[in-house]
Coordinates of C-alpha atoms in Angstrom, one line a residue:
M3 CA 106.5 142.2 142.8
P4 CA 106.1 142.9 146.7
A5 CA 105.0 146.4 148.0
A6 CA 108.5 147.5 148.8
E7 CA 109.3 147.2 144.9
R8 CA 106.5 149.4 144.3
P9 CA 106.7 152.7 145.2
K10 CA 104.2 155.1 143.8
R11 CA 104.8 157.5 141.0
N12 CA 105.9 160.7 143.0
A13 CA 109.1 162.0 144.3
L14 CA 110.4 159.0 145.5
G15 CA 109.0 156.9 142.4
D16 CA 111.1 159.0 140.0
L17 CA 114.2 158.7 142.4
V18 CA 113.6 154.8 142.1
A19 CA 113.5 155.2 138.5
A20 CA 116.8 157.5 138.3
L21 CA 118.7 154.7 140.1
K22 CA 117.4 151.5 138.2
S23 CA 118.6 153.3 135.3
T24 CA 122.3 153.3 136.3
P25 CA 123.5 149.4 136.2
A26 CA 126.5 150.4 138.8
H27 CA 126.5 152.9 141.7
T28 CA 129.2 154.9 143.6
S29 CA 128.2 156.7 147.0
E30 CA 128.8 160.0 144.9
S31 CA 126.1 158.9 142.3
L32 CA 123.5 157.1 145.0
A33 CA 124.6 160.9 146.6
A34 CA 123.7 162.7 143.3
A35 CA 120.2 161.1 142.9
L36 CA 118.9 161.7 146.8
S37 CA 119.6 165.1 145.8
A38 CA 116.3 165.7 144.0
P39 CA 113.4 166.8 145.9
I40 CA 112.1 164.6 148.7
S41 CA 109.5 165.3 151.3
L42 CA 108.5 163.7 154.3
D43 CA 105.3 163.2 152.3
D44 CA 106.6 161.1 149.9
V45 CA 107.8 158.6 152.7
A46 CA 105.0 158.6 154.8
E47 CA 103.7 155.3 154.3
W48 CA 107.4 153.8 155.8
M49 CA 107.8 155.9 158.8
R50 CA 107.3 153.6 161.6
F51 CA 108.9 154.0 164.9
D52 CA 109.4 151.7 167.9
E53 CA 109.8 152.4 171.4
Q54 CA 112.3 149.8 172.3
N55 CA 115.1 150.5 169.1
Y56 CA 115.1 152.7 166.2
R57 CA 114.0 151.2 162.8
R58 CA 115.2 150.4 159.0
N59 CA 111.9 150.2 157.0
L60 CA 112.3 148.9 153.7
V61 CA 111.0 151.3 150.9
A62 CA 112.4 149.4 147.5
R63 CA 115.0 146.6 147.2
F64 CA 116.6 145.8 143.8
P65 CA 119.9 143.6 143.1
T66 CA 122.0 146.6 142.7
F67 CA 120.4 148.7 145.4
E68 CA 118.1 149.2 148.2
L69 CA 116.5 152.4 149.8
R70 CA 115.8 152.4 153.4
L71 CA 113.9 154.9 155.8
L72 CA 115.5 155.0 159.0
C73 CA 113.2 156.1 161.7
F74 CA 114.5 157.3 165.4
L75 CA 113.1 158.3 168.4
P76 CA 115.1 160.9 170.7
G77 CA 118.3 159.0 172.2
Q78 CA 118.2 156.2 169.7
R79 CA 121.2 154.9 167.9
T80 CA 122.8 152.6 165.5
S81 CA 125.9 150.6 166.7
L82 CA 129.1 151.2 165.2
H83 CA 128.9 149.6 162.0
G84 CA 130.4 149.2 158.3
H85 CA 128.9 149.0 155.4
D86 CA 130.3 145.4 154.3
G87 CA 131.6 147.2 151.1
S88 CA 128.3 148.8 149.9
A89 CA 128.5 152.5 148.5
C90 CA 126.3 154.5 150.9
A91 CA 124.5 157.9 150.9
F92 CA 121.4 159.3 152.8
R93 CA 119.5 162.4 153.4
I94 CA 117.8 164.1 156.5
L95 CA 114.5 164.5 156.2
R96 CA 113.6 165.6 159.5
G97 CA 115.4 166.1 162.9
T98 CA 119.4 166.0 163.4
S99 CA 121.5 163.2 162.9
T100 CA 124.8 163.2 164.9
E101 CA 127.4 160.9 163.2
I102 CA 130.4 159.1 165.1
R103 CA 132.8 158.3 162.7
L104 CA 136.0 156.4 163.6
R105 CA 139.2 158.4 162.2
Q106 CA 137.5 161.9 162.3
P107 CA 136.0 164.4 164.1
D108 CA 131.8 164.2 165.2
R109 CA 129.3 165.8 162.2
Q110 CA 126.2 166.7 162.6
W111 CA 123.2 166.7 159.9
T112 CA 120.3 168.9 159.6
P113 CA 117.3 168.4 157.4
G114 CA 117.6 168.6 153.6
T115 CA 121.5 167.7 154.0
V116 CA 122.4 165.1 151.1
V117 CA 125.8 163.0 153.1
C118 CA 127.9 160.9 150.5
E119 CA 129.5 157.9 152.8
G120 CA 132.3 157.1 150.8
G121 CA 135.0 154.6 151.3
V122 CA 134.9 150.7 152.5
E123 CA 136.6 151.3 155.4
L124 CA 133.6 153.5 156.8
V125 CA 132.6 152.8 160.2
H126 CA 130.3 155.3 162.0
Q127 CA 127.4 155.6 164.1
V128 CA 124.4 157.7 163.9
T129 CA 122.7 159.0 167.0
N130 CA 119.2 161.2 167.5
L131 CA 120.3 163.3 170.3
G132 CA 117.5 165.8 169.7
D133 CA 114.0 166.5 171.2
E134 CA 112.0 165.4 168.1
P135 CA 112.1 162.3 165.8
L136 CA 114.5 161.4 163.0
V137 CA 114.0 160.4 159.5
S138 CA 116.5 159.7 157.4
L139 CA 115.9 157.8 153.7
H140 CA 119.2 156.1 152.9
A141 CA 120.5 154.5 149.4
Y142 CA 123.1 151.4 149.7
A143 CA 124.6 149.8 146.5
P144 CA 124.6 146.9 146.7
P145 CA 121.6 145.9 149.3
L146 CA 123.4 145.2 152.9
P147 CA 123.0 141.9 154.4
M148 CA 121.2 143.2 157.2
D149 CA 118.1 143.9 157.9
Q150 CA 115.6 145.2 160.6
P151 CA 117.6 145.2 164.1
P152 CA 116.3 143.5 167.4
A153 CA 113.8 145.6 168.9
R154 CA 116.0 144.8 171.9
Y155 CA 119.4 143.1 171.9
E156 CA 119.8 140.5 174.5
G157 CA 123.1 139.4 176.1
R158 CA 126.2 140.3 178.2
Q159 CA 126.9 144.0 178.2
I160 CA 129.9 145.4 179.2
V161 CA 130.7 149.4 179.7
I162 CA 133.8 150.7 179.1
I163 CA 134.3 154.3 180.6
G164 CA 137.2 155.8 178.6
G165 CA 137.6 155.7 174.8
G166 CA 141.4 155.8 174.6
V167 CA 144.0 153.5 174.1
S168 CA 143.1 151.0 177.1
G169 CA 139.4 151.0 176.2
A170 CA 140.2 150.5 172.5
S171 CA 142.5 147.6 173.2
L172 CA 140.5 145.8 175.8
A173 CA 137.2 146.3 173.1
I174 CA 139.5 145.0 170.1
H175 CA 140.2 141.8 172.1
L176 CA 136.8 141.5 173.3
L177 CA 135.3 141.5 170.0
A178 CA 137.8 138.8 168.6
G179 CA 135.9 135.6 168.3
A180 CA 133.0 137.1 170.2
P181 CA 129.5 135.8 170.1
R182 CA 126.4 137.9 168.8
E183 CA 125.5 138.3 172.4
L184 CA 128.0 140.6 173.2
K185 CA 127.7 144.1 173.7
I186 CA 130.0 146.7 174.2
A187 CA 129.2 150.6 175.1
F188 CA 131.9 153.0 175.3
V189 CA 131.3 156.1 177.3
E190 CA 134.4 159.0 176.2
R191 CA 133.4 162.8 176.7
R192 CA 136.9 164.0 174.5
P193 CA 136.6 164.1 170.7
W194 CA 138.7 161.6 169.7
F195 CA 137.6 157.5 169.5
G196 CA 140.7 155.6 170.6
R197 CA 143.2 157.9 170.8
G198 CA 143.0 159.2 174.3
P199 CA 144.9 162.8 174.9
A200 CA 148.3 161.5 174.6
Y201 CA 147.4 160.5 171.1
G202 CA 144.9 162.2 170.0
T203 CA 147.2 165.4 169.2
T204 CA 147.8 166.2 165.4
D205 CA 151.5 167.8 166.3
P206 CA 154.4 165.2 165.0
A207 CA 156.6 167.3 167.0
M208 CA 155.3 164.5 169.8
R209 CA 157.2 161.6 170.1
L210 CA 156.2 158.2 171.4
N211 CA 158.8 157.0 174.0
V212 CA 158.3 153.7 173.4
P213 CA 160.2 152.2 170.5
A214 CA 157.7 151.2 167.6
D215 CA 158.6 147.2 167.7
R216 CA 157.2 147.1 171.4
M217 CA 153.8 149.1 170.7
S218 CA 151.6 146.5 169.1
L219 CA 148.3 146.2 170.3
F220 CA 148.7 141.9 169.8
P221 CA 151.2 140.5 172.3
D222 CA 151.3 137.4 169.8
A223 CA 152.2 140.0 166.9
P224 CA 154.9 142.2 167.9
G225 CA 155.5 143.9 164.8
D226 CA 151.9 144.6 163.6
F227 CA 152.6 148.3 164.8
V228 CA 155.6 148.6 162.9
A229 CA 154.1 146.4 159.4
W230 CA 151.1 148.7 159.6
A231 CA 153.1 151.7 159.3
R232 CA 155.3 150.6 156.6
G233 CA 152.0 149.8 155.1
Q234 CA 151.2 153.5 155.2
G235 CA 154.4 154.2 153.2
A236 CA 156.2 155.5 156.5
R237 CA 160.5 154.6 156.8
V238 CA 160.4 152.9 159.9
P239 CA 163.4 151.0 161.8
D240 CA 161.9 148.7 164.4
A241 CA 163.2 150.8 167.5
A242 CA 161.8 153.7 165.9
L243 CA 160.5 156.5 168.2
L244 CA 157.5 157.5 165.8
P245 CA 155.0 160.3 165.9
R246 CA 152.3 160.0 168.5
P247 CA 149.5 160.8 165.9
L248 CA 151.0 157.7 163.5
F249 CA 150.0 155.7 166.6
G250 CA 146.7 157.0 167.3
E251 CA 145.6 156.0 163.9
Y252 CA 146.8 152.6 164.0
V253 CA 144.5 152.1 167.3
E254 CA 141.7 153.7 165.0
D255 CA 142.6 151.3 162.1
R256 CA 142.4 148.3 164.2
L257 CA 139.8 149.0 166.4
A258 CA 137.5 150.0 163.4
T259 CA 138.8 146.4 162.0
A260 CA 137.4 144.8 164.9
I261 CA 134.3 146.3 165.0
A262 CA 133.7 145.3 161.3
G263 CA 134.7 141.7 161.6
S264 CA 132.7 140.7 164.5
K265 CA 129.5 139.4 165.3
G266 CA 129.5 141.3 169.0
K267 CA 127.9 144.6 169.0
V268 CA 129.5 148.0 169.8
W269 CA 127.8 151.3 170.9
F270 CA 129.4 154.8 171.6
H271 CA 128.1 157.7 173.8
R272 CA 129.6 161.0 173.9
S273 CA 129.3 161.9 177.3
E274 CA 131.0 161.5 180.8
A275 CA 129.8 158.8 183.3
V276 CA 129.0 160.3 186.5
A277 CA 127.4 157.5 188.5
A278 CA 127.8 153.5 188.4
S279 CA 126.3 150.9 190.3
A280 CA 125.6 146.7 189.6
E281 CA 122.5 148.1 187.2
G282 CA 124.3 150.5 185.1
V283 CA 125.8 153.6 184.4
R284 CA 124.3 156.8 184.3
L285 CA 125.5 159.7 182.0
A286 CA 126.1 163.3 182.5
D287 CA 123.7 164.0 179.6
G288 CA 120.8 162.2 181.8
A289 CA 121.1 158.6 179.8
W290 CA 121.0 155.3 181.4
V291 CA 123.4 152.7 180.1
E292 CA 122.5 149.1 181.6
A293 CA 125.8 146.7 182.7
D294 CA 126.9 143.5 183.8
A295 CA 130.6 144.4 184.1
V296 CA 132.2 148.1 184.5
V297 CA 135.6 148.8 183.5
L298 CA 137.0 152.3 184.4
A299 CA 140.0 153.1 181.3
T300 CA 140.1 156.6 182.0
G301 CA 143.5 157.1 181.7
N302 CA 145.8 159.9 183.0
Q303 CA 144.0 162.4 185.2
L304 CA 144.8 166.2 184.6
P305 CA 148.2 167.5 185.5
A306 CA 148.3 168.2 189.6
A307 CA 148.6 171.9 189.9
P308 CA 151.1 173.2 192.8
S309 CA 149.4 174.7 195.5
A310 CA 150.8 178.4 195.0
F311 CA 148.3 178.6 191.9
A312 CA 144.9 179.6 193.3
P313 CA 141.9 178.3 191.7
E314 CA 140.9 181.5 189.9
L315 CA 144.6 181.8 188.2
L316 CA 144.3 178.3 187.1
R317 CA 141.0 179.2 185.5
S318 CA 142.6 182.1 183.4
N319 CA 143.7 181.9 179.7
R320 CA 146.9 182.7 180.8
V321 CA 147.5 179.3 182.2
V322 CA 147.5 176.1 180.5
G323 CA 146.4 173.1 182.9
D324 CA 146.3 170.5 180.0
P325 CA 148.9 170.7 177.0
W326 CA 147.1 168.2 175.8
T327 CA 144.1 169.5 175.1
A328 CA 143.7 170.5 171.2
G329 CA 145.1 174.0 170.4
A330 CA 146.2 175.0 174.0
L331 CA 149.5 175.4 173.0
A332 CA 149.2 177.1 169.7
A333 CA 147.7 180.0 171.7
I334 CA 151.0 181.0 172.8
D335 CA 152.4 183.6 171.2
P336 CA 156.1 182.9 169.6
G337 CA 157.6 185.8 172.0
E338 CA 156.1 185.4 175.0
D339 CA 157.8 184.4 178.3
V340 CA 156.6 181.0 179.3
L341 CA 157.0 179.2 182.6
L342 CA 157.0 175.9 182.2
V343 CA 156.2 173.6 185.6
G344 CA 157.7 170.0 185.5
T345 CA 160.5 168.4 183.4
G346 CA 159.6 165.2 182.6
L347 CA 158.3 163.8 179.2
T348 CA 155.1 166.0 179.3
A349 CA 157.7 168.9 179.5
V350 CA 159.9 167.4 176.8
D351 CA 156.8 167.4 174.7
V352 CA 155.9 171.2 175.2
L353 CA 159.2 172.2 174.5
L354 CA 159.0 170.5 171.0
V355 CA 155.8 171.7 170.1
L356 CA 156.7 175.4 171.0
R357 CA 160.2 174.9 168.9
N358 CA 158.1 173.8 166.1
Q359 CA 156.1 177.3 166.4
S360 CA 159.5 179.4 166.1
H361 CA 159.1 180.1 169.8
R362 CA 161.8 182.8 170.5
G363 CA 160.6 184.2 174.0
R364 CA 162.2 183.2 177.1
V365 CA 161.2 179.4 178.7
V366 CA 162.2 178.6 182.3
A367 CA 161.4 175.0 183.3
V368 CA 161.1 174.4 187.0
S369 CA 160.7 171.1 189.3
R370 CA 161.9 170.2 192.4
R371 CA 165.2 168.1 191.2
G372 CA 165.4 169.2 187.8
L373 CA 165.6 166.2 186.1
L374 CA 164.9 165.7 182.3
P375 CA 164.3 162.3 181.0
R376 CA 167.6 160.2 180.1
P377 CA 167.9 159.5 176.7
H378 CA 166.6 156.4 174.8
L379 CA 169.3 154.2 172.9
A380 CA 169.1 155.4 169.0
A381 CA 168.4 152.9 166.4
G382 CA 171.3 151.1 165.4
D383 CA 173.4 151.6 168.3
P384 CA 175.8 149.0 169.3
R385 CA 175.2 149.3 172.8
R386 CA 171.6 147.9 172.3
R387 CA 171.3 144.5 173.3
A388 CA 168.7 141.7 174.4
L389 CA 168.9 141.4 178.1
T390 CA 167.3 139.3 180.5
V391 CA 167.7 139.2 184.4
D392 CA 167.3 136.3 185.9
P393 CA 165.3 136.8 188.9
D394 CA 167.7 135.0 191.5
E395 CA 170.6 137.5 190.7
L396 CA 167.9 140.5 192.5
P397 CA 168.8 141.0 196.6
R398 CA 166.6 139.6 199.1
P399 CA 165.2 140.6 201.7
H400 CA 163.9 143.2 199.0
D401 CA 164.3 146.6 199.7
V402 CA 164.7 149.8 198.4
L403 CA 168.4 151.0 199.1
A404 CA 169.5 147.3 198.3
L405 CA 167.9 147.5 194.9
S406 CA 169.3 150.7 194.0
R407 CA 172.9 149.7 194.5
W408 CA 172.5 146.6 192.9
L409 CA 170.9 148.2 190.0
R410 CA 173.5 151.1 189.7
A411 CA 176.6 148.1 190.2
K412 CA 174.7 145.9 187.2
A413 CA 174.8 148.8 184.8
R414 CA 178.1 150.1 185.7
R415 CA 179.5 146.1 184.7
L416 CA 177.6 146.8 181.3
E417 CA 178.5 149.8 180.4
A418 CA 182.3 148.6 181.1
E419 CA 181.5 145.7 178.5
G420 CA 179.6 148.0 175.5
V421 CA 176.1 147.4 176.6
G422 CA 173.6 150.5 177.1
W423 CA 172.3 151.1 180.9
Q424 CA 168.8 151.2 179.1
C425 CA 169.4 147.7 178.4
L426 CA 168.9 146.9 181.7
I427 CA 166.4 148.7 182.6
D428 CA 164.1 147.4 179.8
A429 CA 164.9 144.0 181.0
L430 CA 163.8 144.8 184.6
R431 CA 160.4 145.3 183.4
P432 CA 159.4 141.5 183.5
H433 CA 159.9 141.6 187.3
T434 CA 158.8 145.4 188.6
A435 CA 155.2 144.0 189.3
E436 CA 156.8 141.1 191.6
L437 CA 159.5 143.5 193.2
W438 CA 157.0 145.7 193.7
G439 CA 154.4 143.6 195.2
A440 CA 157.0 142.2 197.7
L441 CA 158.1 145.6 199.2
P442 CA 156.1 146.0 202.5
H443 CA 154.3 149.6 202.6
E444 CA 157.4 151.6 204.3
E445 CA 159.8 150.4 202.0
R446 CA 157.5 151.7 199.0
R447 CA 157.0 155.3 200.8
R448 CA 160.9 155.6 200.9
F449 CA 161.3 154.7 197.3
M450 CA 158.2 157.5 196.6
R451 CA 159.9 159.8 199.1
R452 CA 164.0 159.2 198.1
L453 CA 164.4 157.3 194.4
R454 CA 161.1 157.7 192.5
P455 CA 162.3 160.9 190.6
F456 CA 165.8 159.7 189.4
W457 CA 163.7 155.9 188.3
E458 CA 161.2 157.9 186.7
V459 CA 163.7 159.7 184.4
A460 CA 165.8 156.1 183.7
R461 CA 162.6 154.4 182.9
H462 CA 160.4 157.0 181.0
R463 CA 163.0 157.9 178.5
A464 CA 162.9 160.1 175.6
A465 CA 164.2 160.4 172.2
P466 CA 168.1 161.2 171.2
D467 CA 167.4 163.8 168.8
A468 CA 164.5 165.5 171.0
L469 CA 167.0 166.2 174.1
A470 CA 169.5 167.1 171.3
T471 CA 167.4 170.2 170.7
I472 CA 166.5 171.0 174.2
D473 CA 170.2 171.2 174.9
A474 CA 170.8 173.6 171.9
W475 CA 168.1 175.7 173.0
R476 CA 169.8 175.7 176.4
A477 CA 173.0 176.4 174.7
R478 CA 171.5 179.6 173.3
G479 CA 170.3 181.1 176.8
T480 CA 166.5 181.0 175.6
L481 CA 165.9 177.9 177.7
E482 CA 166.8 177.3 181.6
I483 CA 165.6 174.5 183.4
M484 CA 165.6 175.3 187.1
T485 CA 165.7 172.9 190.6
G486 CA 163.4 174.5 192.5
R487 CA 159.6 175.0 192.8
V488 CA 157.0 177.9 193.1
L489 CA 156.3 179.5 195.5
A490 CA 153.7 182.0 195.1
S491 CA 151.7 183.7 192.1
A492 CA 149.7 186.4 191.1
D493 CA 147.8 187.6 188.1
G494 CA 149.2 190.8 187.0
P495 CA 148.1 193.6 184.5
E496 CA 151.4 192.5 182.1
G497 CA 151.2 189.0 182.9
I498 CA 151.4 186.1 185.9
E499 CA 154.1 187.2 188.6
V500 CA 155.9 184.5 190.1
T501 CA 158.0 184.0 193.1
L502 CA 160.4 181.0 192.5
A503 CA 162.7 179.2 194.9
P504 CA 165.8 177.7 193.5
R505 CA 167.3 174.8 195.3
D506 CA 171.0 176.4 195.5
G507 CA 169.8 180.1 195.6
A508 CA 167.9 183.4 196.7
T509 CA 163.8 183.5 195.9
L510 CA 163.5 185.4 192.9
R511 CA 160.4 187.3 191.5
R512 CA 160.0 186.7 188.0
R513 CA 157.2 187.9 185.6
F514 CA 155.5 185.4 182.6
D515 CA 153.3 185.6 179.8
R516 CA 151.9 182.1 180.2
V517 CA 152.1 179.3 182.5
V518 CA 151.8 176.0 181.2
L519 CA 151.6 172.5 184.0
A520 CA 153.1 169.8 182.9
T521 CA 153.9 168.1 186.3
G522 CA 152.2 165.1 184.8
P523 CA 149.0 163.3 186.2
D524 CA 147.5 163.5 189.6
T525 CA 147.6 159.9 190.9
D526 CA 146.0 160.3 194.2
A527 CA 142.2 159.6 194.0
R528 CA 141.4 161.3 197.0
R529 CA 141.8 164.6 194.9
W530 CA 140.3 163.4 191.6
P531 CA 137.2 166.0 190.7
A532 CA 135.5 163.6 188.6
P533 CA 132.1 162.9 189.6
L534 CA 132.0 158.9 189.1
F535 CA 135.5 158.7 191.2
R536 CA 133.8 160.6 193.9
Q537 CA 130.6 158.6 193.9
L538 CA 132.4 155.3 193.8
L539 CA 134.5 156.4 196.8
R540 CA 131.8 157.6 198.8
D541 CA 129.4 154.4 198.1
R542 CA 133.0 152.2 199.1
L543 CA 132.7 150.3 195.7
L544 CA 136.3 151.8 195.3
Q545 CA 139.2 152.5 197.9
A546 CA 142.2 155.3 197.0
D547 CA 145.7 153.9 197.8
P548 CA 147.2 155.2 201.0
L549 CA 150.1 156.0 198.7
G550 CA 148.2 158.3 196.6
L551 CA 149.0 156.1 193.3
G552 CA 145.6 155.0 191.9
L553 CA 143.1 152.4 193.0
V554 CA 143.4 149.2 195.0
T555 CA 142.4 146.3 192.5
D556 CA 143.1 142.7 192.5
D557 CA 145.2 140.6 190.4
L558 CA 142.7 140.7 187.4
G559 CA 142.2 144.2 188.0
R560 CA 138.7 144.0 190.0
A561 CA 137.9 146.8 192.3
V562 CA 138.3 146.6 195.8
G563 CA 136.8 149.0 198.0
P564 CA 136.7 148.9 202.0
D565 CA 134.7 146.4 202.5
G566 CA 135.9 143.7 199.9
P567 CA 136.2 143.4 196.2
T568 CA 133.3 144.8 194.0
P569 CA 132.6 142.0 191.4
W570 CA 131.0 144.3 188.6
L571 CA 134.0 146.9 188.8
Y572 CA 137.1 146.7 187.3
A573 CA 140.1 148.9 186.2
M574 CA 142.7 149.2 183.6
G575 CA 146.0 151.2 182.8
N576 CA 147.6 153.3 185.4
L577 CA 144.4 152.8 187.6
R578 CA 146.3 150.2 188.7
R579 CA 149.6 151.2 189.8
P580 CA 149.3 150.7 193.3
L581 CA 149.6 146.8 192.8
L582 CA 151.6 146.8 189.3
W583 CA 153.4 149.8 189.6
E584 CA 154.5 149.1 185.9
T585 CA 151.1 149.5 184.4
T586 CA 151.1 152.7 182.1
A587 CA 153.0 151.7 178.7
V588 CA 151.1 150.4 176.2
P589 CA 152.8 146.6 176.8
E590 CA 151.7 146.4 180.0
I591 CA 148.3 147.9 179.2
V592 CA 147.7 145.6 176.1
R593 CA 148.7 142.5 178.3
Q594 CA 145.8 143.2 180.7
A595 CA 143.2 144.0 178.1
V596 CA 144.1 140.5 176.9
D597 CA 143.8 139.3 180.2
L598 CA 140.9 141.2 181.1
A599 CA 139.2 140.6 178.0
L600 CA 139.0 136.4 178.5
A601 CA 137.8 136.7 182.3
L602 CA 135.3 139.3 180.8
R603 CA 134.1 136.7 177.9
A604 CA 134.1 134.0 180.0

């Protein structure tokens, strides 16, 4: 009998005997067996480390189960992996284990802890973030097909900075049919993986602003999200505007499936990237991640704070600078008076959350034009039609005023025929990038200055019932939508004193208990505070768009610095708005992910 099947008669030998006496194991039965007293001395002869990678040292293997001693030096980690249907439990013998699990928050395990890893859908990563070696004893039933990981993984490594929907969708398409040599490293500081701020919320009041039948992560399977949601027991019409948390669960599920079923390897770093070069990425915790290509998939930046709010006031707990932060809105007392800066989709989400918290205090929502998002057509509305736009219909040469006149006239004709104007806006989406690209710089500037707010509320619409709720709140007199701006603010003993300048009235001074910034993300890269973007701009590897819309990129998403393209650096999602304009919604992001995955795998 091999030595690995003949542990000596001590606590470890008793453990093996107990496991052998049970014909079939669950994760719970493995955890119960590992709860017996076991010390480092009992496993000393199997304790071996490797400077290049963690080790999975075989202690005992039988047809129904196996025991392995996993040994990690500081900083070492497994890849994200599943257990191929095997039950699993483990016991921490030394050090602290940090476990990252898809679909759940991170967890830490200290010496003596026994962990039951139930569920065939488990996809997780184990990391030693401490200063001392980590040793843990793992039981699997049946034995895993994998053995000792290689001392060093060879092959092409792609670092994705950002673990939200953009990064997750790119990884999903990279992993489809990936060779064993493909390596992906994620860098994300937020607690959830695959969700990002927009879909990391747990509040069902926050709704999607794109119908469910257009939210698939797979362009060749447009009904995938709807089918998945129905499989979870939800009653979902095709055009439903579903809760954001449900879409976040869908992304996590599809990412877990892609990881578990691919030959490629994925690692996760819960940190922030602070610098990048052609050789790799430096993290805030000091770690260095080698890279052949780096993809910026950071999503939206924080809202741009109006200049009327001093930096020290923005640090006050009376100001909610990022309404997407978990628990940020829950801290608002139902009786407090709230100033909401902004009236777009984020403001709508904030108002719905406050409503669900039974808010009864006064709310004032202010923006320069006081425009709320326009409504989607409800599912089943007879005005919903599938439209296409012939590019030859569009006025040429392109200028924004001519396009605006054409759009208004076309919408009026469709409305007279019983077709909703929303259908026309959606039919323009395949042509938006071409239209934007054909506009001269001065025409783009004119659009930004005069027409953008009106386009945004028509393009980025809200659920009809959400807007009806807001209308009812306004009718009761507890919500005021103000057209104007904030002139000044000061933190006083009883609240924040704000000076408001309504567009059609005299200057007002009002006191609020809280201020919530819902101005939308800051798109001007020249103002972004993140160390990574500051370094890349300083080193001329990136170039900020002169209109403040994001980063300059080429057709594939490759970053273009002042001196030309940066061949190893790419961008996804809203960062590419200067070139594409229409690049923030899931349908556009998914198409980018497919194209970029093909290029990176090649």
